[in-house]
mmCIF file of N, CA and C in Angstrom:
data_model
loop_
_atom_site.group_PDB
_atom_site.id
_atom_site.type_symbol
_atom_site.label_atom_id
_atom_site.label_comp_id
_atom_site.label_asym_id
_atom_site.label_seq_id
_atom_site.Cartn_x
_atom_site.Cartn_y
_atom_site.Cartn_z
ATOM 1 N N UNK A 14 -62.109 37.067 -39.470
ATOM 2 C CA UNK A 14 -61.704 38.112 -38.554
ATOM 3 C C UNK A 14 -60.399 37.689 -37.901
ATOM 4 N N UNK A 15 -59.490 38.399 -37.903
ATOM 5 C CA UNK A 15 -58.280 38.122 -37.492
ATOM 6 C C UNK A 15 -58.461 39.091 -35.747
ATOM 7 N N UNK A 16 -57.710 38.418 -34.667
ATOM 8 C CA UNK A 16 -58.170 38.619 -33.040
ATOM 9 C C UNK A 16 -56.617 38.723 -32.747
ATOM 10 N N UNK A 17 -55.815 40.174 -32.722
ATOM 11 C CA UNK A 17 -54.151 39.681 -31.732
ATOM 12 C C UNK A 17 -53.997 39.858 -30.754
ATOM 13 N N UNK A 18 -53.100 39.085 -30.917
ATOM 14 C CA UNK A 18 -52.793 39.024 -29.034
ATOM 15 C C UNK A 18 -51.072 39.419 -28.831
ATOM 16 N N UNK A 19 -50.863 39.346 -27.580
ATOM 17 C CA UNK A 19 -49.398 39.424 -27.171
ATOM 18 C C UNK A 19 -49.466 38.775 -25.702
ATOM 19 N N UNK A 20 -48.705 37.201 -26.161
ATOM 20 C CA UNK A 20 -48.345 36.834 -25.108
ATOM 21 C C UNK A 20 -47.019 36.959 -24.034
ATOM 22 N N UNK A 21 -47.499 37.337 -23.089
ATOM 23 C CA UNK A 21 -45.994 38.249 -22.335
ATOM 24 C C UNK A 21 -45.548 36.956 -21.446
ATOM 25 N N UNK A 22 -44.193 36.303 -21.632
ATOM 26 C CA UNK A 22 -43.551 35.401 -20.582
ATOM 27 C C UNK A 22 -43.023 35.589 -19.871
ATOM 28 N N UNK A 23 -42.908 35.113 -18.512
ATOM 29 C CA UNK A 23 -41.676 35.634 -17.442
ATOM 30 C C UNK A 23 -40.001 35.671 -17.889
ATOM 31 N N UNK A 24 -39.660 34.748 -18.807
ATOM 32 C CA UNK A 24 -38.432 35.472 -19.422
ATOM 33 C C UNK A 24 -38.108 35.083 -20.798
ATOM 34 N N UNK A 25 -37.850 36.215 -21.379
ATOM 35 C CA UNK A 25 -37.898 36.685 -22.892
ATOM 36 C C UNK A 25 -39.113 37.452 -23.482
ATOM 37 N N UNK A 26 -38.669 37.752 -24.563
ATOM 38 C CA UNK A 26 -39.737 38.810 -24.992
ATOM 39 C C UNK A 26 -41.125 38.415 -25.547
ATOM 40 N N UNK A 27 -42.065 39.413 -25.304
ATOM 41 C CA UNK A 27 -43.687 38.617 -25.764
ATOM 42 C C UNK A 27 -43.818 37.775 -26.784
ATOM 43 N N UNK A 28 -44.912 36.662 -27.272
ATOM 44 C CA UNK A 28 -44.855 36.366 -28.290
ATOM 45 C C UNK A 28 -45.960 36.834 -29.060
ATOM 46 N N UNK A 29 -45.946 37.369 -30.355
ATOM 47 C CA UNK A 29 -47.497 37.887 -30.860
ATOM 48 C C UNK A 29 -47.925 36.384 -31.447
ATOM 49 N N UNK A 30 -49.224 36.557 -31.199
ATOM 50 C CA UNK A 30 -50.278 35.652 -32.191
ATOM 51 C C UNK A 30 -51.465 36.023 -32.045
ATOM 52 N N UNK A 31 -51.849 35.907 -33.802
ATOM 53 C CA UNK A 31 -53.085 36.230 -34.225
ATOM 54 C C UNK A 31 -54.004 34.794 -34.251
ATOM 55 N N UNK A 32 -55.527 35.117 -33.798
ATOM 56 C CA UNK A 32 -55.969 33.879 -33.994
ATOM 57 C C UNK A 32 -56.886 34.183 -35.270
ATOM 58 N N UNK A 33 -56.649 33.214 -36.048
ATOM 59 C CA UNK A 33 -58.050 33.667 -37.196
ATOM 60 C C UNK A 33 -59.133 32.884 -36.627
ATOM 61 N N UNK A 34 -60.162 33.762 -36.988
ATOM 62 C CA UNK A 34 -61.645 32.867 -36.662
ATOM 63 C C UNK A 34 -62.726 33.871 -37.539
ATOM 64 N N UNK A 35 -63.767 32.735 -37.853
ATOM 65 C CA UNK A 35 -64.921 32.867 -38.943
ATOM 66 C C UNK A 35 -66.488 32.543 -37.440
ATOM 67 N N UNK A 36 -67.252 33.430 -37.876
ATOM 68 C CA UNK A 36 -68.500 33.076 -37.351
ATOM 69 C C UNK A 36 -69.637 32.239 -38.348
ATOM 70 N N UNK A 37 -69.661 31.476 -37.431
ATOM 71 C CA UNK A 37 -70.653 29.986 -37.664
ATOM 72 C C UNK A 37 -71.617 29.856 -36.754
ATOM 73 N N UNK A 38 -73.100 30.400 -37.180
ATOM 74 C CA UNK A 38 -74.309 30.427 -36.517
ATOM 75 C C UNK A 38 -74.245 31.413 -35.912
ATOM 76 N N UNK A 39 -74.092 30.735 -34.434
ATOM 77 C CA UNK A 39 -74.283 31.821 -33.566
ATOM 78 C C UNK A 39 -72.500 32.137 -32.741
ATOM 79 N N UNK A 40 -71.624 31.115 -33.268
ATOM 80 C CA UNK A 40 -70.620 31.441 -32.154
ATOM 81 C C UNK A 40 -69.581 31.640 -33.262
ATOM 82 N N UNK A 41 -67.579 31.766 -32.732
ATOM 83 C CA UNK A 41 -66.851 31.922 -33.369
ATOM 84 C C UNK A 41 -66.425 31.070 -33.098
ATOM 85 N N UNK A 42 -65.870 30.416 -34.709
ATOM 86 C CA UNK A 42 -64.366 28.849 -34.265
ATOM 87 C C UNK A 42 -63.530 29.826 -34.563
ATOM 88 N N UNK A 43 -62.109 28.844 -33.770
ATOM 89 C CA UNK A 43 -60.820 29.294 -34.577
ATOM 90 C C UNK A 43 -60.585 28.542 -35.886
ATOM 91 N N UNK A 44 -59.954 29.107 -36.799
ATOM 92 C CA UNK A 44 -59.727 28.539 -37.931
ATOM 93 C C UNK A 44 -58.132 28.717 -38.464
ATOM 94 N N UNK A 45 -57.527 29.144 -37.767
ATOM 95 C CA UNK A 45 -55.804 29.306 -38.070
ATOM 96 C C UNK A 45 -55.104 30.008 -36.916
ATOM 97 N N UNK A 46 -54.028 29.619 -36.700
ATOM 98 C CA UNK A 46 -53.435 30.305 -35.508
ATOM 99 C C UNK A 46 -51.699 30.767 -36.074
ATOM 100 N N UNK A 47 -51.613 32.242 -36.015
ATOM 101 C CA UNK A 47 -50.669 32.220 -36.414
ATOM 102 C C UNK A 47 -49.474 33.193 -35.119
ATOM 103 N N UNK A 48 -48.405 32.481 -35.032
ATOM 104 C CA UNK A 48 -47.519 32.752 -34.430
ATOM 105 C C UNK A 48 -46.439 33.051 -35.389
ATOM 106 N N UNK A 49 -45.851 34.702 -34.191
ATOM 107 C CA UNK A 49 -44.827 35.502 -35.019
ATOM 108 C C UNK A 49 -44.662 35.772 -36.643
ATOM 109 N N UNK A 50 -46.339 35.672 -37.189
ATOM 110 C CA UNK A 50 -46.223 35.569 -39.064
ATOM 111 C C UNK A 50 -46.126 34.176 -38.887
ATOM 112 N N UNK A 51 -46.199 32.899 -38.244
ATOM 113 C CA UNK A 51 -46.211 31.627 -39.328
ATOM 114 C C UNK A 51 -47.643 30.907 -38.907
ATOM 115 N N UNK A 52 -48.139 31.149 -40.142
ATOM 116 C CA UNK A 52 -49.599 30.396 -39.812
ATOM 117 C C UNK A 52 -48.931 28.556 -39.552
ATOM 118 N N UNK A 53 -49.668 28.354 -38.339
ATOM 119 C CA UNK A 53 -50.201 26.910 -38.022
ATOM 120 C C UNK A 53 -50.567 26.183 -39.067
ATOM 121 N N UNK A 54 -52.033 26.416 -39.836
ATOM 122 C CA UNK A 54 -52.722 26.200 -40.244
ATOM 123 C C UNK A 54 -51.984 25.438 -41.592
ATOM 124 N N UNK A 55 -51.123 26.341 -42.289
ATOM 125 C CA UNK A 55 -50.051 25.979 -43.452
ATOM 126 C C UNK A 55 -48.864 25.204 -43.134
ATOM 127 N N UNK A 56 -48.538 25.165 -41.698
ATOM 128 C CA UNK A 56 -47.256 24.569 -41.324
ATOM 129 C C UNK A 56 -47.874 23.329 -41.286
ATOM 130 N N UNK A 57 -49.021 22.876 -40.785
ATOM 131 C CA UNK A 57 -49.673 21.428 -40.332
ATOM 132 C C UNK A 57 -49.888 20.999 -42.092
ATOM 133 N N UNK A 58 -49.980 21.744 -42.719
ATOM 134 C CA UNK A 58 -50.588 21.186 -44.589
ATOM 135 C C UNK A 58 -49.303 20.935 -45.057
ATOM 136 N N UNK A 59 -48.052 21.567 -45.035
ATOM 137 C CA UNK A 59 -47.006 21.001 -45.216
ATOM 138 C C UNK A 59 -46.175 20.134 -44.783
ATOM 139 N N UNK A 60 -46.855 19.317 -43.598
ATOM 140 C CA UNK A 60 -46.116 18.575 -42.816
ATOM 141 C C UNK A 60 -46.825 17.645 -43.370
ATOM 142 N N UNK A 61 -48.045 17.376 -43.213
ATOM 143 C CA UNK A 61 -49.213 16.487 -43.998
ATOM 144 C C UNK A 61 -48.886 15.897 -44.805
ATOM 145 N N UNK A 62 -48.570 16.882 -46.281
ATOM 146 C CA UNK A 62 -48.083 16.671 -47.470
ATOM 147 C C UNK A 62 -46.787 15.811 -47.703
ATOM 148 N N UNK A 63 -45.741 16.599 -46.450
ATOM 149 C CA UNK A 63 -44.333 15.576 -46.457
ATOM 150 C C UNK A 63 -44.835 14.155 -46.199
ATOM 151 N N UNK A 64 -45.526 14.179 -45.218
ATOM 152 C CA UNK A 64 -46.007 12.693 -44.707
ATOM 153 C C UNK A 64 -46.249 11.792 -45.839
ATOM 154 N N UNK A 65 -47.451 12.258 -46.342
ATOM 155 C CA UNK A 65 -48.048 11.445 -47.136
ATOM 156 C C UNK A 65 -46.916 11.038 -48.389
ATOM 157 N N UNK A 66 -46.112 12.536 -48.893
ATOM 158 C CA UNK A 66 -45.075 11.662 -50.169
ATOM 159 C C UNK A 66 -44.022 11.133 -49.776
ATOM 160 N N UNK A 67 -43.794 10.774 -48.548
ATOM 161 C CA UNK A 67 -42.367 10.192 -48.032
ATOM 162 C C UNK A 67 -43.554 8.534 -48.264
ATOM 163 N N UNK A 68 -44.624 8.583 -47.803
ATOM 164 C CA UNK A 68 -45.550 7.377 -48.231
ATOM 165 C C UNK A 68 -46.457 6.974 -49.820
ATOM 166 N N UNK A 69 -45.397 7.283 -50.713
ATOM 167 C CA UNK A 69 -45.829 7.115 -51.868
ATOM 168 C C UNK A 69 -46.933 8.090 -52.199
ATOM 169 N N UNK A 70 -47.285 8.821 -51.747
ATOM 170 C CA UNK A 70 -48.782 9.632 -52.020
ATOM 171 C C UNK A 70 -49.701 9.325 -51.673
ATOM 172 N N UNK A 71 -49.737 8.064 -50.448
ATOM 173 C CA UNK A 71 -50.886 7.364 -49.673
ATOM 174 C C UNK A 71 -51.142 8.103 -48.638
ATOM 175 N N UNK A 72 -52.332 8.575 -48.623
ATOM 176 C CA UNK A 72 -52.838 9.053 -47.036
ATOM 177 C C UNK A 72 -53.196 7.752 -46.115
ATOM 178 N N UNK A 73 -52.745 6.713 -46.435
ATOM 179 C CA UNK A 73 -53.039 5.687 -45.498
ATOM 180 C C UNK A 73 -51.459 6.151 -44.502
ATOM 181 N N UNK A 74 -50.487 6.120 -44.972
ATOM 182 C CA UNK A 74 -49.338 6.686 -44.254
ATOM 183 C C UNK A 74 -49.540 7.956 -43.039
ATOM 184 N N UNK A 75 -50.217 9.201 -43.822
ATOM 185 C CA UNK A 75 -50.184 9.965 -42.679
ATOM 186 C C UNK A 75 -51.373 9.552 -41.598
ATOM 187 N N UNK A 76 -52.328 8.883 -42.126
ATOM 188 C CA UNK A 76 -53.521 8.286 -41.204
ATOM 189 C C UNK A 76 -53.098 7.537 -39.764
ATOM 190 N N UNK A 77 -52.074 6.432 -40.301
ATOM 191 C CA UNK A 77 -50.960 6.034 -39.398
ATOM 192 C C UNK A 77 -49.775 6.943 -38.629
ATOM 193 N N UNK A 78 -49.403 7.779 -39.145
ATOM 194 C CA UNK A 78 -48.883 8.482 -38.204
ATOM 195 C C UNK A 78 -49.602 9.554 -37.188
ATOM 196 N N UNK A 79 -50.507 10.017 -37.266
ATOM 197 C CA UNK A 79 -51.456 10.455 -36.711
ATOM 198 C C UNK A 79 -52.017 9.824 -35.872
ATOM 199 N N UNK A 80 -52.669 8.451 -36.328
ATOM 200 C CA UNK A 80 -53.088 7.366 -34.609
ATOM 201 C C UNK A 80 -51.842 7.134 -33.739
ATOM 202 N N UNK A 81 -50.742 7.166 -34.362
ATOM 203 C CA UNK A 81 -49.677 6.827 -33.711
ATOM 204 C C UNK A 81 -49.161 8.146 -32.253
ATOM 205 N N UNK A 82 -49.597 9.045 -33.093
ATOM 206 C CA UNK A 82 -49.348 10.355 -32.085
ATOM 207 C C UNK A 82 -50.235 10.602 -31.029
ATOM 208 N N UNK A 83 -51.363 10.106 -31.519
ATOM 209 C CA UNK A 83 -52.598 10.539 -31.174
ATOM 210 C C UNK A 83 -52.663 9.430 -29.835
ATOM 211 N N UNK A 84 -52.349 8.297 -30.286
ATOM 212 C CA UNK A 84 -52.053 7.155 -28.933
ATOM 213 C C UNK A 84 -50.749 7.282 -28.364
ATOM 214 N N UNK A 85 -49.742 8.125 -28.275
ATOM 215 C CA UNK A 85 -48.577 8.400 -27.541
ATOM 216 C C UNK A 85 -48.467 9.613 -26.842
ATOM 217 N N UNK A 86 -50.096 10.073 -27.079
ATOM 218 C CA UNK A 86 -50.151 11.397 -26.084
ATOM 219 C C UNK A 86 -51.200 11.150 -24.764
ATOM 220 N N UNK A 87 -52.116 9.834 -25.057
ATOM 221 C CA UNK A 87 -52.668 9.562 -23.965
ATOM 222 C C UNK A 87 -51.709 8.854 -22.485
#
């Protein structure tokens, strides 16, 4: 099920985003978030992907960059 929205800012014009979400049991997750047409969801798989082949094709590379972010946001 795709859910839109329009977020209105105090200056410049709204931004649209759709959230995708699937029902699971009893509640809804989100499962993609897409702003102005660019899904999240595909932008994060292509960033992934760069990661990992700038690291030979090792996901040990993006694993490491990920703790790395992940401990520079606490």
């Amino acid at each position: 099920t795709m859910v839109s929205t329009q977020i209105a800012r105090p200056s410049g014009p709204p931004v649209n985003v759709d959230w995708r979400v699937r029902k699971r049991d009893t509640a809804y997750k989100i499962i993609d978030v897409v702003v102005e047409g660019v899904s999240m969801g595909v932008t994060q798989r292509q960033e992934f992907a760069s990661v990992i082949g700038q690291n030979g094709g090792r996901v040990e590379g993006l694993l490491q960059a990920l703790r790395q972010k992940v401990g520079s946001a606490g």
